PDB file of C-alpha atoms in Angstrom:
ATOM      1  CA  ALA A   1     177.091  61.089 120.576  1.00 84.00           C
ATOM      2  CA  ARG A   2     178.496  63.531 122.788  1.00 91.00           C
ATOM      3  CA  TYR A   3     182.128  63.172 124.654  1.00 95.00           C
ATOM      4  CA  ASP A   4     180.681  64.925 127.739  1.00 93.00           C
ATOM      5  CA  HIS A   5     177.483  62.837 128.453  1.00 89.00           C
ATOM      6  CA  ALA A   6     179.720  59.612 127.298  1.00 94.00           C
ATOM      7  CA  VAL A   7     182.353  60.657 130.444  1.00 93.00           C
ATOM      8  CA  ALA A   8     179.300  61.068 132.498  1.00 90.00           C
ATOM      9  CA  TYR A   9     177.762  57.745 131.394  1.00 91.00           C
ATOM     10  CA  ALA A  10     181.056  56.113 131.621  1.00 94.00           C
ATOM     11  CA  THR A  11     181.085  57.244 135.578  1.00 93.00           C
ATOM     12  CA  LEU A  12     178.168  55.837 135.848  1.00 94.00           C
ATOM     13  CA  PHE A  13     178.791  52.786 134.843  1.00 95.00           C
ATOM     14  CA  TRP A  14     182.638  51.956 135.117  1.00 97.00           C
ATOM     15  CA  PRO A  15     182.603  54.716 139.126  1.00 97.00           C
ATOM     16  CA  ASP A  16     185.939  54.521 140.501  1.00 96.00           C
ATOM     17  CA  PHE A  17     185.493  53.923 143.867  1.00 98.00           C
ATOM     18  CA  VAL A  18     186.946  55.203 147.169  1.00 97.00           C
ATOM     19  CA  LEU A  19     188.825  53.486 150.059  1.00 97.00           C
ATOM     20  CA  HIS A  20     187.837  55.735 153.338  1.00 97.00           C
ATOM     21  CA  ASP A  21     188.043  53.496 156.976  1.00 97.00           C
ATOM     22  CA  ASP A  22     188.063  49.804 155.405  1.00 97.00           C
ATOM     23  CA  CYS A  23     185.064  50.314 153.687  1.00 98.00           C
ATOM     24  CA  VAL A  24     184.576  50.953 149.331  1.00 98.00           C
ATOM     25  CA  PHE A  25     182.851  54.039 148.553  1.00 98.00           C
ATOM     26  CA  PHE A  26     181.281  55.976 145.352  1.00 97.00           C
ATOM     27  CA  HIS A  27     183.076  58.736 147.028  1.00 96.00           C
ATOM     28  CA  PRO A  28     184.606  59.697 149.721  1.00 97.00           C
ATOM     29  CA  PRO A  29     182.557  60.245 152.858  1.00 97.00           C
ATOM     30  CA  ASP A  30     181.274  63.721 154.514  1.00 97.00           C
ATOM     31  CA  PRO A  31     183.396  63.190 158.112  1.00 97.00           C
ATOM     32  CA  ASP A  32     180.166  64.093 160.181  1.00 98.00           C
ATOM     33  CA  THR A  33     177.556  61.588 157.749  1.00 97.00           C
ATOM     34  CA  TYR A  34     180.188  58.748 158.075  1.00 98.00           C
ATOM     35  CA  ARG A  35     180.117  59.248 162.208  1.00 98.00           C
ATOM     36  CA  ASN A  36     176.691  59.243 162.279  1.00 98.00           C
ATOM     37  CA  TRP A  37     175.903  56.545 160.005  1.00 98.00           C
ATOM     38  CA  MET A  38     178.846  54.896 162.034  1.00 98.00           C
ATOM     39  CA  THR A  39     177.015  55.530 165.704  1.00 98.00           C
ATOM     40  CA  GLN A  40     173.312  54.437 164.033  1.00 98.00           C
ATOM     41  CA  CYS A  41     174.939  51.488 163.136  1.00 98.00           C
ATOM     42  CA  LYS A  42     176.624  50.199 166.120  1.00 98.00           C
ATOM     43  CA  GLY A  43     180.391  50.134 163.797  1.00 97.00           C
ATOM     44  CA  ASP A  44     178.434  47.345 161.022  1.00 98.00           C
ATOM     45  CA  ARG A  45     180.146  48.625 158.666  1.00 98.00           C
ATOM     46  CA  SER A  46     178.651  46.839 155.884  1.00 98.00           C
ATOM     47  CA  GLN A  47     175.850  48.128 156.766  1.00 98.00           C
ATOM     48  CA  VAL A  48     177.166  51.936 156.635  1.00 98.00           C
ATOM     49  CA  GLU A  49     178.102  50.923 153.310  1.00 98.00           C
ATOM     50  CA  ALA A  50     175.206  49.787 152.130  1.00 98.00           C
ATOM     51  CA  VAL A  51     173.184  53.034 153.391  1.00 98.00           C
ATOM     52  CA  MET A  52     175.510  54.876 152.455  1.00 98.00           C
ATOM     53  CA  ASN A  53     176.203  53.625 148.943  1.00 98.00           C
ATOM     54  CA  HIS A  54     172.779  53.063 147.695  1.00 96.00           C
ATOM     55  CA  HIS A  55     170.481  54.928 145.036  1.00 96.00           C
ATOM     56  CA  HIS A  56     167.174  55.273 144.049  1.00 96.00           C
ATOM     57  CA  ILE A  57     167.338  54.123 140.292  1.00 95.00           C
ATOM     58  CA  VAL A  58     164.790  57.166 139.299  1.00 94.00           C
ATOM     59  CA  ASP A  59     167.088  59.703 140.977  1.00 93.00           C
ATOM     60  CA  ILE A  60     169.481  59.024 138.520  1.00 89.00           C
ATOM     61  CA  PHE A  61     167.494  60.604 135.304  1.00 85.00           C
ATOM     62  CA  LEU A  62     165.686  62.870 137.303  1.00 82.00           C
ATOM     63  CA  HIS A  63     165.608  65.672 133.990  1.00 82.00           C
ATOM     64  CA  SER A  64     164.636  62.758 131.376  1.00 84.00           C
ATOM     65  CA  GLU A  65     162.378  63.520 128.806  1.00 86.00           C
ATOM     66  CA  ILE A  66     161.260  60.021 128.766  1.00 86.00           C
ATOM     67  CA  GLU A  67     159.194  58.453 131.330  1.00 89.00           C
ATOM     68  CA  PRO A  68     160.557  54.992 132.816  1.00 91.00           C
ATOM     69  CA  ASN A  69     158.678  52.070 133.140  1.00 92.00           C
ATOM     70  CA  ARG A  70     159.057  49.226 135.281  1.00 93.00           C
ATOM     71  CA  GLU A  71     161.350  47.237 132.504  1.00 93.00           C
ATOM     72  CA  ILE A  72     163.591  49.809 132.250  1.00 93.00           C
ATOM     73  CA  VAL A  73     163.935  50.975 135.513  1.00 94.00           C
ATOM     74  CA  LEU A  74     164.757  46.837 136.527  1.00 94.00           C
ATOM     75  CA  HIS A  75     167.069  46.867 133.193  1.00 95.00           C
ATOM     76  CA  LEU A  76     169.394  49.788 133.744  1.00 95.00           C
ATOM     77  CA  GLY A  77     169.541  48.121 137.992  1.00 96.00           C
ATOM     78  CA  ARG A  78     170.603  44.635 136.221  1.00 96.00           C
ATOM     79  CA  VAL A  79     173.128  46.534 133.496  1.00 97.00           C
ATOM     80  CA  LEU A  80     174.322  48.249 137.142  1.00 97.00           C
ATOM     81  CA  LYS A  81     175.053  45.641 139.019  1.00 98.00           C
ATOM     82  CA  ASP A  82     176.623  43.686 136.674  1.00 98.00           C
ATOM     83  CA  MET A  83     179.049  46.526 136.450  1.00 98.00           C
ATOM     84  CA  TRP A  84     179.667  47.664 139.118  1.00 98.00           C
ATOM     85  CA  GLN A  85     180.398  44.077 140.273  1.00 98.00           C
ATOM     86  CA  CYS A  86     183.095  43.996 137.511  1.00 98.00           C
ATOM     87  CA  ARG A  87     184.230  46.824 138.563  1.00 98.00           C
ATOM     88  CA  LEU A  88     184.835  46.252 142.114  1.00 98.00           C
ATOM     89  CA  ARG A  89     186.569  42.759 141.687  1.00 97.00           C
ATOM     90  CA  THR A  90     188.954  44.847 139.997  1.00 97.00           C
ATOM     91  CA  ILE A  91     190.092  47.365 141.726  1.00 97.00           C
ATOM     92  CA  PHE A  92     189.807  45.521 145.317  1.00 98.00           C
ATOM     93  CA  PRO A  93     190.037  42.128 143.592  1.00 98.00           C
ATOM     94  CA  GLU A  94     191.710  40.824 147.835  1.00 97.00           C
ATOM     95  CA  ARG A  95     187.367  41.878 149.142  1.00 97.00           C
ATOM     96  CA  GLN A  96     184.430  40.645 149.093  1.00 98.00           C
ATOM     97  CA  PHE A  97     181.123  42.662 147.745  1.00 98.00           C
ATOM     98  CA  LYS A  98     177.915  42.128 147.212  1.00 98.00           C
ATOM     99  CA  VAL A  99     176.226  44.524 145.080  1.00 98.00           C
ATOM    100  CA  GLU A 100     171.712  44.191 145.158  1.00 97.00           C
ATOM    101  CA  LEU A 101     169.509  45.197 143.767  1.00 96.00           C
ATOM    102  CA  TYR A 102     165.916  45.391 146.078  1.00 94.00           C
ATOM    103  CA  GLY A 103     162.217  46.079 144.771  1.00 90.00           C
ATOM    104  CA  ASP A 104     162.415  44.336 140.922  1.00 78.00           C
ATOM    105  CA  ASP A 105     158.557  42.745 142.222  1.00 84.00           C
ATOM    106  CA  SER A 106     157.239  46.594 143.291  1.00 88.00           C
ATOM    107  CA  ASP A 107     154.989  48.033 141.120  1.00 89.00           C
ATOM    108  CA  ASP A 108     156.448  51.803 142.434  1.00 93.00           C
ATOM    109  CA  LEU A 109     159.657  53.012 140.456  1.00 94.00           C
ATOM    110  CA  ARG A 110     161.046  55.083 144.186  1.00 93.00           C
ATOM    111  CA  ASP A 111     160.994  51.393 145.150  1.00 95.00           C
ATOM    112  CA  TYR A 112     164.337  49.683 143.180  1.00 95.00           C
ATOM    113  CA  GLN A 113     167.730  50.792 144.337  1.00 96.00           C
ATOM    114  CA  ILE A 114     170.757  49.071 143.948  1.00 97.00           C
ATOM    115  CA  THR A 115     173.708  49.696 146.265  1.00 98.00           C
ATOM    116  CA  VAL A 116     177.337  47.652 147.365  1.00 98.00           C
ATOM    117  CA  PHE A 117     178.628  46.829 150.644  1.00 98.00           C
ATOM    118  CA  GLN A 118     181.285  44.368 152.014  1.00 98.00           C
ATOM    119  CA  GLU A 119     181.311  41.008 152.846  1.00 97.00           C
ATOM    120  CA  ARG A 120     182.433  40.550 155.844  1.00 94.00           C
ATOM    121  CA  GLY A 121     182.976  37.374 158.021  1.00 78.00           C
TER     122      GLY A 121
END
């Protein structure tokens, strides 16, 4: 095991989410990108969060020496979902979040995506 790997994995599994304009993101958004998505999503902050926070599971480990299969990608997606839900409750206990994992019935591993957004009234 290596310390630098541990720090990188910790950031992936237990991220420091940030608040921006009543939205929660993995990192501060680029202002132009944020404005563009707000326009495209007609001001729906939850939809903007979902789009800007989504990740394709297989893209997380682009340079892996191991070829992923459905079971590996699905397992990793489920672990990330559970950990991100816990982390969001820890940082923002007053807010309601949805962490969704998509593609779990697909044969194409690129379809496996995970995203985070707030549930708003």
